[in-house]
Tab-separated table of C-alpha atoms and ligand atoms in Angstrom:
chain	number	residue	atom	x	y	z
A	374	MET	CA	49.575	32.399	-21.574
A	375	SER	CA	49.947	36.054	-20.732
A	376	ALA	CA	51.878	37.125	-17.691
A	377	LEU	CA	48.949	38.899	-16.457
A	378	VAL	CA	46.878	35.754	-15.733
A	379	PRO	CA	46.360	35.570	-11.997
A	380	SER	CA	48.264	32.470	-10.594
A	381	SER	CA	49.209	30.939	-7.831
A	382	SER	CA	51.840	27.845	-6.514
A	383	LEU	CA	49.403	27.013	-3.728
A	384	ALA	CA	49.279	23.126	-2.851
A	385	LEU	CA	45.864	23.366	-2.314
A	386	PHE	CA	45.455	19.502	-1.384
A	387	ASP	CA	48.738	19.334	1.113
A	388	ASP	CA	47.897	18.212	4.628
A	389	ARG	CA	49.150	21.802	6.196
A	390	VAL	CA	46.582	23.601	3.742
A	391	LEU	CA	43.574	20.967	4.257
A	392	ALA	CA	44.181	21.467	8.113
A	393	ASP	CA	43.792	25.166	7.831
A	394	PRO	CA	42.882	26.843	4.330
A	395	TYR	CA	41.508	29.917	5.332
A	396	LEU	CA	44.780	32.274	4.910
A	397	SER	CA	45.310	30.538	1.705
A	398	TYR	CA	41.436	31.199	0.567
A	399	GLY	CA	42.096	34.659	1.473
A	400	SER	CA	45.408	34.956	-0.399
A	401	LEU	CA	43.513	33.461	-3.785
A	402	ARG	CA	40.376	35.821	-3.376
A	403	ARG	CA	42.962	38.819	-3.318
A	404	THR	CA	44.955	37.490	-6.396
A	405	GLY	CA	41.733	37.355	-8.719
A	406	ALA	CA	38.281	36.226	-9.495
A	407	ALA	CA	40.040	33.157	-11.232
A	408	VAL	CA	43.186	32.195	-10.152
A	409	ARG	CA	45.466	29.232	-12.072
A	410	LEU	CA	46.578	26.694	-9.619
A	411	GLU	CA	49.602	25.739	-11.449
A	412	LYS	CA	50.255	22.485	-9.514
A	413	TYR	CA	47.038	20.981	-10.563
A	414	GLY	CA	46.138	22.645	-13.816
A	415	VAL	CA	42.754	24.112	-12.799
A	416	TRP	CA	41.289	27.641	-12.226
A	417	ALA	CA	40.405	27.990	-8.567
A	418	ILE	CA	37.325	30.397	-8.109
A	419	PRO	CA	37.420	31.909	-4.556
A	420	ARG	CA	34.975	34.321	-4.354
A	421	HIS	CA	31.303	33.963	-3.520
A	422	ALA	CA	29.828	36.178	-6.470
A	423	ASP	CA	31.832	34.262	-9.211
A	424	VAL	CA	30.837	30.529	-7.666
A	425	ALA	CA	27.406	31.738	-7.308
A	426	GLU	CA	27.428	33.131	-10.934
A	427	ILE	CA	28.949	29.785	-12.501
A	428	LEU	CA	26.601	27.594	-10.753
A	429	LYS	CA	23.787	29.087	-12.536
A	430	ALA	CA	25.424	28.705	-15.809
A	431	PRO	CA	25.580	24.927	-16.517
A	432	ASP	CA	25.353	25.413	-20.359
A	433	ILE	CA	29.150	27.050	-20.072
A	434	PHE	CA	30.275	25.209	-16.933
A	435	GLY	CA	29.369	21.407	-17.292
A	436	SER	CA	29.435	18.791	-15.005
A	437	GLU	CA	30.061	15.778	-17.187
A	438	GLY	CA	33.770	15.020	-17.015
A	439	GLY	CA	34.204	18.121	-14.793
A	440	ILE	CA	33.387	17.429	-11.199
A	441	ALA	CA	36.703	15.165	-10.201
A	442	LEU	CA	40.176	16.379	-10.782
A	443	THR	CA	41.368	13.113	-12.484
A	444	VAL	CA	39.954	11.357	-15.604
A	445	LEU	CA	39.655	8.166	-13.500
A	446	ALA	CA	37.250	9.301	-11.114
A	447	ASN	CA	35.275	11.441	-13.335
A	448	GLU	CA	34.904	8.509	-15.965
A	449	LYS	CA	34.901	5.376	-13.357
A	450	VAL	CA	33.384	6.784	-10.247
A	451	LEU	CA	31.317	9.662	-11.122
A	452	GLY	CA	30.264	8.837	-15.007
A	453	GLY	CA	26.511	8.376	-15.432
A	454	THR	CA	25.581	10.073	-11.693
A	455	VAL	CA	23.314	12.639	-11.336
A	456	LEU	CA	25.923	14.899	-9.881
A	457	ALA	CA	28.215	14.581	-13.275
A	458	ALA	CA	25.166	14.730	-15.888
A	459	ASP	CA	24.262	17.765	-17.737
A	460	GLY	CA	21.176	18.694	-19.484
A	461	ALA	CA	18.321	16.532	-20.264
A	462	ARG	CA	20.034	13.412	-19.005
A	463	HIS	CA	20.435	15.176	-15.376
A	464	ALA	CA	17.050	16.065	-15.350
A	465	LYS	CA	15.849	12.707	-15.911
A	466	LEU	CA	18.294	11.004	-13.433
A	467	ARG	CA	17.382	14.021	-10.886
A	468	ARG	CA	13.519	13.651	-11.125
A	469	VAL	CA	13.757	10.003	-10.044
A	470	LEU	CA	14.029	10.459	-6.024
A	471	SER	CA	12.356	14.282	-6.460
A	472	LYS	CA	9.379	13.408	-4.727
A	473	GLN	CA	11.201	11.287	-2.174
A	474	LEU	CA	13.342	14.221	-1.200
A	475	ALA	CA	10.700	16.974	-1.529
A	476	PRO	CA	10.118	19.337	1.278
A	477	ARG	CA	6.490	17.486	1.833
A	478	ALA	CA	7.872	13.881	1.540
A	479	ILE	CA	10.439	14.956	4.332
A	480	LYS	CA	7.910	16.764	6.479
A	481	ALA	CA	5.982	13.345	6.455
A	482	LEU	CA	9.220	11.733	8.259
A	483	ALA	CA	9.762	14.501	10.801
A	484	GLU	CA	7.788	12.493	13.834
A	485	ARG	CA	10.204	9.373	12.849
A	486	ILE	CA	13.514	11.470	12.827
A	487	THR	CA	12.622	13.704	15.954
A	488	ALA	CA	11.737	10.602	17.882
A	489	ARG	CA	15.217	9.266	16.568
A	490	ALA	CA	17.016	12.714	17.394
A	491	GLU	CA	15.401	12.680	21.011
A	492	ARG	CA	16.471	8.826	21.796
A	493	LEU	CA	20.034	9.313	20.520
A	494	VAL	CA	20.296	12.554	22.651
A	495	ASP	CA	19.083	11.140	25.715
A	496	GLN	CA	21.227	8.113	25.120
A	497	TYR	CA	24.280	10.139	24.179
A	498	THR	CA	23.928	12.945	26.960
A	499	ALA	CA	23.211	10.643	29.848
A	500	LEU	CA	26.707	10.286	31.073
A	501	GLY	CA	27.405	13.755	30.681
A	502	ARG	CA	30.235	13.341	27.796
A	503	PHE	CA	30.110	12.019	24.354
A	504	ASN	CA	31.716	12.317	21.033
A	505	ALA	CA	29.938	14.691	18.701
A	506	LEU	CA	30.689	12.467	15.651
A	507	ASP	CA	29.347	9.328	17.333
A	508	LEU	CA	26.329	11.075	17.823
A	509	ALA	CA	26.174	12.423	13.994
A	510	ARG	CA	26.950	9.259	12.473
A	511	HIS	CA	24.690	6.864	14.438
A	512	MET	CA	21.750	9.983	13.397
A	513	VAL	CA	22.636	10.231	9.810
A	514	CYS	CA	23.396	6.498	9.219
A	515	ASP	CA	20.320	5.154	10.729
A	516	THR	CA	18.224	7.683	8.557
A	517	VAL	CA	19.990	7.179	5.248
A	518	MET	CA	20.328	3.362	5.524
A	519	GLU	CA	16.725	3.012	6.447
A	520	LEU	CA	15.493	5.506	3.776
A	521	MET	CA	17.728	3.661	1.140
A	522	GLY	CA	16.809	0.128	2.306
A	523	LEU	CA	20.212	-1.143	3.075
A	524	PRO	CA	20.720	-3.441	5.954
A	525	ASP	CA	22.352	-2.378	9.260
A	526	ALA	CA	25.568	-4.955	8.865
A	527	ASP	CA	26.891	-2.851	6.020
A	528	ARG	CA	27.371	0.593	8.083
A	529	ASP	CA	31.081	0.113	8.051
A	530	VAL	CA	31.744	-0.574	4.708
A	531	LEU	CA	29.176	2.516	3.498
A	532	LEU	CA	31.107	5.035	6.100
A	533	SER	CA	34.633	3.985	4.985
A	534	GLY	CA	33.488	3.997	1.299
A	535	ALA	CA	31.553	7.406	1.242
A	536	ALA	CA	34.187	9.479	2.703
A	537	ALA	CA	36.661	8.066	0.263
A	538	THR	CA	34.634	8.644	-2.511
A	539	PHE	CA	35.398	12.250	-1.806
A	540	ASP	CA	39.199	11.596	-1.550
A	541	VAL	CA	39.196	10.008	-4.960
A	542	PHE	CA	37.699	13.138	-6.550
A	543	GLY	CA	40.737	15.303	-5.398
A	544	PRO	CA	44.124	14.916	-7.126
A	545	HIS	CA	46.480	11.818	-7.885
A	546	GLY	CA	48.536	11.163	-4.446
A	547	ASP	CA	48.804	9.088	-1.483
A	548	ARG	CA	45.266	10.005	-0.092
A	549	TYR	CA	43.866	9.417	-3.754
A	550	GLN	CA	45.611	6.092	-3.724
A	551	GLN	CA	44.365	4.924	-0.321
A	552	ALA	CA	40.842	6.042	-0.882
A	553	LEU	CA	40.607	4.051	-4.583
A	554	PRO	CA	39.837	0.395	-2.921
A	555	LEU	CA	37.694	1.726	-0.152
A	556	ALA	CA	35.664	3.693	-2.323
A	557	SER	CA	35.304	0.712	-5.009
A	558	ARG	CA	34.270	-1.930	-2.172
A	559	MET	CA	31.289	0.571	-1.414
A	560	VAL	CA	30.411	0.350	-4.753
A	561	GLU	CA	30.645	-3.193	-4.948
A	562	MET	CA	28.683	-3.796	-1.776
A	563	LEU	CA	25.648	-1.326	-3.214
A	564	HIS	CA	25.777	-3.830	-6.376
A	565	GLU	CA	25.574	-6.825	-4.074
A	566	LYS	CA	23.137	-5.571	-1.429
A	567	LEU	CA	20.889	-3.621	-3.640
A	568	THR	CA	18.714	-6.078	-5.506
A	569	ARG	CA	15.358	-6.279	-6.204
A	570	GLU	CA	14.685	-9.075	-3.824
A	571	ASN	CA	16.736	-7.367	-0.813
A	572	VAL	CA	15.116	-3.755	-0.932
A	573	ALA	CA	11.680	-2.878	0.196
A	574	GLN	CA	9.350	-1.343	-2.437
A	575	GLU	CA	8.619	1.986	-0.292
A	576	SER	CA	12.508	2.347	0.050
A	577	TRP	CA	14.508	4.807	-2.068
A	578	MET	CA	15.919	2.215	-3.969
A	579	GLY	CA	12.110	0.511	-4.369
A	580	ALA	CA	11.501	3.799	-6.102
A	581	ILE	CA	14.510	3.793	-8.478
A	582	PHE	CA	13.618	0.005	-9.470
A	583	GLU	CA	10.320	1.367	-10.329
A	584	ALA	CA	11.619	4.217	-12.592
A	585	VAL	CA	13.668	1.310	-14.221
A	586	ASP	CA	10.856	-0.697	-14.829
A	587	ALA	CA	8.594	2.136	-16.110
A	588	GLY	CA	11.141	2.805	-18.644
A	589	LEU	CA	12.293	6.120	-17.450
A	590	ILE	CA	15.907	5.124	-16.638
A	591	ASP	CA	18.102	1.972	-17.981
A	592	GLU	CA	19.037	-1.038	-15.478
A	593	GLY	CA	22.683	0.356	-15.274
A	594	ASP	CA	21.561	3.627	-14.053
A	595	ALA	CA	20.128	2.123	-10.619
A	596	VAL	CA	22.860	1.648	-8.527
A	597	PRO	CA	25.064	4.342	-9.511
A	598	LEU	CA	21.890	6.771	-8.692
A	599	ALA	CA	21.432	4.897	-5.232
A	600	SER	CA	25.354	5.349	-4.631
A	601	ALA	CA	25.345	9.012	-5.739
A	602	TYR	CA	22.599	9.669	-3.062
A	603	THR	CA	23.928	7.634	-0.279
A	604	ALA	CA	27.707	8.719	-0.656
A	605	ALA	CA	26.038	12.446	-1.148
A	606	GLY	CA	24.007	12.109	2.184
A	607	ILE	CA	26.101	10.627	4.613
A	608	ASP	CA	29.318	12.269	5.255
A	609	THR	CA	28.134	15.692	4.632
A	610	THR	CA	25.554	15.882	7.040
A	611	VAL	CA	27.527	14.098	9.788
A	612	LEU	CA	30.384	16.598	9.280
A	613	GLY	CA	27.764	19.195	9.178
A	614	LEU	CA	25.875	18.382	12.186
A	615	ALA	CA	29.221	17.750	14.523
A	616	ASP	CA	30.599	21.018	13.266
A	617	CYS	CA	27.631	22.934	14.288
A	618	LEU	CA	27.974	21.285	17.723
A	619	VAL	CA	31.481	22.308	17.923
A	620	GLN	CA	30.610	25.893	16.924
A	621	LEU	CA	28.188	26.019	19.666
A	622	ALA	CA	30.554	24.337	22.414
A	623	ARG	CA	33.131	27.069	21.115
A	624	HIS	CA	30.413	30.261	21.537
A	625	PRO	CA	28.115	29.832	24.632
A	626	GLU	CA	26.594	32.669	24.072
A	627	GLN	CA	25.273	31.538	20.644
A	628	TRP	CA	24.417	27.936	22.494
A	629	GLN	CA	22.094	30.321	24.919
A	630	ILE	CA	20.634	32.280	21.993
A	631	LEU	CA	19.270	29.032	20.618
A	632	ARG	CA	18.505	27.447	23.812
A	633	ARG	CA	16.250	30.615	24.529
A	634	ASP	CA	14.454	29.533	21.213
A	635	PRO	CA	15.139	26.685	19.230
A	636	ILE	CA	12.573	26.577	16.976
A	637	ARG	CA	13.559	30.084	15.543
A	638	TRP	CA	17.469	29.550	15.731
A	639	ALA	CA	18.041	25.902	15.141
A	640	VAL	CA	17.845	26.078	11.309
A	641	PRO	CA	20.069	29.279	11.073
A	642	ALA	CA	22.834	27.792	13.321
A	643	PHE	CA	23.258	24.727	11.021
A	644	HIS	CA	23.522	27.182	8.012
A	645	GLU	CA	26.101	29.663	9.866
A	646	SER	CA	28.118	26.653	10.418
A	647	LEU	CA	27.735	25.456	6.514
A	648	ARG	CA	28.787	29.076	5.672
A	649	LEU	CA	31.746	29.287	7.874
A	650	GLU	CA	33.079	25.348	7.400
A	651	ALA	CA	31.682	23.916	3.858
A	652	PRO	CA	31.585	20.286	4.706
A	653	ILE	CA	32.534	19.924	0.849
A	654	GLN	CA	35.175	22.530	0.011
A	655	GLY	CA	35.029	22.353	-3.352
A	656	PHE	CA	33.934	20.751	-6.683
A	657	GLY	CA	34.679	21.132	-10.418
A	658	ARG	CA	33.280	22.288	-13.591
A	659	LEU	CA	34.469	21.953	-17.067
A	660	LEU	CA	34.342	24.719	-19.654
A	661	ILE	CA	31.707	23.786	-22.664
A	662	LYS	CA	32.912	27.062	-24.218
A	663	ALA	CA	35.072	29.842	-23.561
A	664	ALA	CA	33.911	32.185	-20.807
A	665	ASP	CA	35.157	35.524	-19.006
A	666	VAL	CA	35.213	35.349	-15.190
A	667	GLY	CA	35.577	38.551	-13.612
A	668	GLY	CA	37.871	39.871	-16.354
A	669	VAL	CA	39.705	36.453	-16.637
A	670	ARG	CA	39.630	34.834	-20.173
A	671	LEU	CA	39.090	30.857	-19.590
A	672	ASP	CA	39.024	28.689	-22.611
A	673	ALA	CA	36.797	25.673	-23.321
A	674	GLY	CA	38.006	22.248	-22.332
A	675	GLU	CA	39.819	24.040	-18.883
A	676	GLN	CA	38.476	23.310	-15.594
A	677	VAL	CA	37.541	25.479	-12.716
A	678	TRP	CA	37.546	24.422	-9.190
A	679	LEU	CA	34.646	26.198	-7.136
A	680	LEU	CA	35.758	26.851	-3.553
A	681	TYR	CA	32.533	26.760	-1.498
A	682	GLY	CA	34.708	26.826	1.575
A	683	SER	CA	36.408	30.285	0.501
A	684	ALA	CA	33.015	31.406	-0.706
A	685	GLY	CA	31.594	31.349	2.891
A	686	ARG	CA	34.389	33.236	4.093
A	687	ASP	CA	34.099	36.059	1.299
A	688	PRO	CA	34.104	39.722	2.969
A	689	ARG	CA	32.720	40.801	-0.500
A	690	GLN	CA	29.498	38.764	0.629
A	691	TRP	CA	29.881	38.747	4.326
A	692	GLY	CA	31.679	41.634	5.380
A	693	ASP	CA	34.154	42.269	7.957
A	694	LYS	CA	33.257	39.731	10.263
A	695	ALA	CA	32.907	37.163	7.751
A	696	ASP	CA	34.987	34.796	9.909
A	697	ALA	CA	32.638	35.162	12.873
A	698	TYR	CA	30.121	32.535	13.771
A	699	ASP	CA	26.915	34.263	14.369
A	700	ILE	CA	23.811	32.487	14.393
A	701	ARG	CA	21.683	35.750	13.705
A	702	ARG	CA	23.639	36.627	10.975
A	703	PRO	CA	21.310	38.254	8.406
A	704	ARG	CA	20.464	35.940	5.155
A	705	ASN	CA	23.171	33.185	6.226
A	706	HIS	CA	21.293	30.634	4.152
A	707	GLN	CA	22.497	32.310	1.125
A	708	HIS	CA	25.828	30.454	1.669
A	709	LEU	CA	27.284	27.973	-1.087
A	710	ALA	CA	27.810	24.984	0.769
A	711	PHE	CA	24.962	23.378	-0.763
A	712	GLY	CA	26.281	24.379	-4.395
A	713	GLY	CA	23.500	26.301	-6.560
A	714	GLY	CA	21.772	26.020	-9.929
A	715	PRO	CA	20.528	22.714	-11.389
A	716	HIS	CA	22.872	20.922	-9.127
A	717	LEU	CA	21.651	22.304	-6.055
A	718	CYS	CA	21.864	19.711	-3.313
A	719	ALA	CA	18.933	17.383	-3.409
A	720	GLY	CA	18.986	16.708	0.201
A	721	ILE	CA	18.733	20.099	1.898
A	722	PRO	CA	15.115	19.411	3.519
A	723	LEU	CA	16.522	16.172	4.802
A	724	ALA	CA	19.722	17.570	6.338
A	725	GLU	CA	17.926	20.522	7.845
A	726	LEU	CA	15.500	18.274	9.487
A	727	GLN	CA	18.043	16.031	10.848
A	728	VAL	CA	19.982	18.666	12.589
A	729	ARG	CA	17.166	20.803	13.629
A	730	SER	CA	15.972	17.753	15.167
A	731	ILE	CA	19.210	17.126	17.109
A	732	LEU	CA	19.460	20.827	17.952
A	733	ARG	CA	16.355	20.898	19.432
A	734	ALA	CA	16.463	17.621	21.514
A	735	LEU	CA	19.862	19.056	22.997
A	736	ALA	CA	18.506	22.328	23.539
A	737	ALA	CA	15.616	20.924	25.705
A	738	ARG	CA	18.004	19.004	27.715
A	739	CYS	CA	21.701	20.506	27.995
A	740	THR	CA	21.946	23.837	29.765
A	741	HIS	CA	25.837	24.063	28.700
A	742	LEU	CA	27.519	22.517	25.977
A	743	THR	CA	31.473	22.445	26.357
A	744	LEU	CA	34.398	21.151	24.277
A	745	ASP	CA	36.463	18.594	26.164
A	746	GLY	CA	39.915	19.328	24.260
A	747	GLU	CA	40.431	20.141	20.907
A	748	PRO	CA	38.747	18.238	18.130
A	749	VAL	CA	40.668	15.729	15.704
A	750	ARG	CA	40.590	17.190	12.297
A	751	VAL	CA	39.706	14.929	9.209
A	752	LEU	CA	42.105	15.489	6.529
A	753	ASN	CA	40.030	14.531	2.878
A	754	ASN	CA	40.843	16.206	-0.360
A	755	LEU	CA	37.200	17.236	-0.551
A	756	LEU	CA	35.654	17.025	2.730
A	757	ARG	CA	36.197	19.265	5.855
A	758	GLY	CA	35.352	18.593	9.359
A	759	TYR	CA	36.191	16.430	12.269
A	760	SER	CA	36.652	12.685	13.203
A	761	ALA	CA	36.197	13.288	16.866
A	762	ALA	CA	35.060	16.031	19.078
A	763	ALA	CA	34.681	15.482	22.769
A	764	LEU	CA	31.912	17.481	24.113
A	765	THR	CA	30.746	17.502	27.791
A	766	VAL	CA	26.801	18.759	28.603
A	767	GLU	CA	25.082	19.983	31.942
A	768	LEU	CA	21.630	18.550	31.827
A	769	SER	CA	18.767	20.521	32.306
A	770	LEU	CA	17.157	19.751	35.983
A	771	HIS	CA	14.069	19.837	34.044
A	772	THR	CA	11.943	17.419	31.782
A	773	SER	CA	13.192	16.859	28.027
A	774	ALA	CA	11.132	18.156	25.246
A	775	SER	CA	9.765	14.817	25.021
A	776	GLY	CA	8.100	15.295	28.258
A	777	ARG	CA	10.631	12.535	29.948
A	778	THR	CA	13.412	13.076	32.522
A	779	PRO	CA	16.159	11.218	30.443
A	780	GLU	CA	17.585	7.751	32.454
A	781	PRO	CA	20.979	7.701	32.518
A	782	ARG	CA	21.933	4.336	30.486
A	783	GLN	CA	25.102	2.288	31.643
A	784	GLN	CA	26.312	1.771	28.138
A	785	GLY	CA	26.358	5.272	26.633
A	786	PRO	CA	28.920	5.710	24.115
A	787	VAL	CA	31.683	7.796	25.701
A	788	LEU	CA	35.003	8.273	24.200
B	855	LIG	C1	24.964	19.111	5.198
B	855	LIG	C2	24.532	18.077	4.316
B	855	LIG	C3	25.018	18.377	3.062
B	855	LIG	C4	25.655	19.224	2.465
B	855	LIG	C5	26.768	20.368	2.555
B	855	LIG	C6	25.926	18.686	0.794
B	855	LIG	C7	26.309	19.566	-0.283
B	855	LIG	C8	26.169	19.400	-1.434
B	855	LIG	C9	26.870	20.033	-2.581
B	855	LIG	C10	27.709	21.181	-2.591
B	855	LIG	C11	26.255	19.642	-3.843
B	855	LIG	C12	26.570	20.266	-5.208
B	855	LIG	C13	27.230	19.308	-6.130
B	855	LIG	C14	27.897	20.407	-7.139
B	855	LIG	O1	28.184	21.464	-7.147
B	855	LIG	O2	27.867	19.507	-8.155
B	855	LIG	C15	25.176	18.665	-3.337
B	855	LIG	C16	24.488	17.789	-4.175
B	855	LIG	C17	24.002	16.699	-3.870
B	855	LIG	N1	23.349	16.405	-2.608
B	855	LIG	FE1	23.714	17.232	-1.150
B	855	LIG	N2	24.834	17.991	0.730
B	855	LIG	C18	24.376	17.841	1.978
B	855	LIG	C19	23.365	16.674	2.190
B	855	LIG	C20	22.580	15.834	1.281
B	855	LIG	C21	21.731	14.754	1.954
B	855	LIG	C22	21.255	14.651	3.260
B	855	LIG	C23	21.452	14.145	0.636
B	855	LIG	C24	20.611	12.981	0.256
B	855	LIG	C25	20.397	12.053	0.925
B	855	LIG	C26	22.323	15.074	-0.746
B	855	LIG	C27	22.217	14.648	-2.049
B	855	LIG	C28	22.374	15.181	-2.862
B	855	LIG	C29	22.775	14.953	-4.520
B	855	LIG	C30	21.813	13.705	-4.843
B	855	LIG	C31	23.340	15.735	-5.054
B	855	LIG	C32	23.555	16.092	-6.758
B	855	LIG	C33	22.247	16.827	-6.986
B	855	LIG	C34	22.418	16.964	-8.462
B	855	LIG	O3	23.639	16.824	-9.222
B	855	LIG	O4	21.637	17.521	-9.316
B	855	LIG	N3	22.966	15.866	0.053
B	855	LIG	N4	25.367	18.639	-2.004
């Protein structure tokens, strides 16, 4: 390999870097469009424009065998899933739940999700202090479990398993080893619970079995498909929602902008926090043929690591104030935290609906949102966010958006 190849000795998955990766991302962006990470044998892609281009070129940068950093995860965890399929097989798998996740279907859920958000926000804010992660987990798990058709008793297995799945996509190491059994337990639980006898016909799983019965997919595709949607839909939204609340609490002037016009600013506030703190910091792709990335030559069979978290901070795309949280930033929805191209996140309308409902319910009830101590960061090979974030709220004297004055409850889940 030529001495001019941009390379770095960065230990991207070490605790110290995971805790605060932004200086390292800045250094990678200055080093090149593609930077060889010596420690992992992959090419980091740190700039927005290159990540966006690669996502739109699935014939060159494939997902099969390239999403995770280990062969075991690519074959045993991701093999055959929608996330790791290319071409016609990807299109076939993606089609199965496309109707259920399309904007029109999600719009039909709006009343139910809004009512859930208002009920939870009343409950959590009643005592004036709550953990943003508890609220986010409650909201997102209730929604995904109900839609997928899973019983509530399995919530804990699902929560620990879904986060562990993302650790397993990283390199060999302690975090990876600890996560393997948790991720396997979730898949076993899904195999056990997601049977034709157990799931409602109108749930997502019901639709997956219908596709099997219609001969559109194989029986063996059913649970991996469900598992991908479940794992992809939980932690991402939990961390994204909680981070958005933390950002708004850190920036009181932004909270006041949102409060004055929540219908206009709730979704941009969410996108701005996704841009700044992508819940999935990176995913891989495998080169199907040789390619040039910003003047750097990459060979077939090599792997790139798309740094969504770095793309969101790239001053070439977002200007000098790329590190600032500004919900009125023009076109902030063009961030890459939802990926792009054919693998663009399938759950965007659902994630937006859940977060928008919580933000609007909070805006109708709380004049002030304040951080109560520093939030606790979660360290995961791929995910970025908090495991706990205590917030205090001042409740408005006026009635809530639902037209009711919130009733304080005794068992409000405080920290
Ligand atoms: C804030 C919330 C979310 C974030 C940040 C997020 C992020 C992402 C990203 C980055 C990808 C692209 C993967 C790649 O590059 O290969 C993706 C794909 C995907 N997401 Fe999401 N996601 C979120 C919510 C959801 C929800 C709520 C669901 C559904 C329940 C979901 C289901 C999926 C699925 C099925 C894929 C794979 C799509 C494909 O390969 O065609 N996501 N998501």
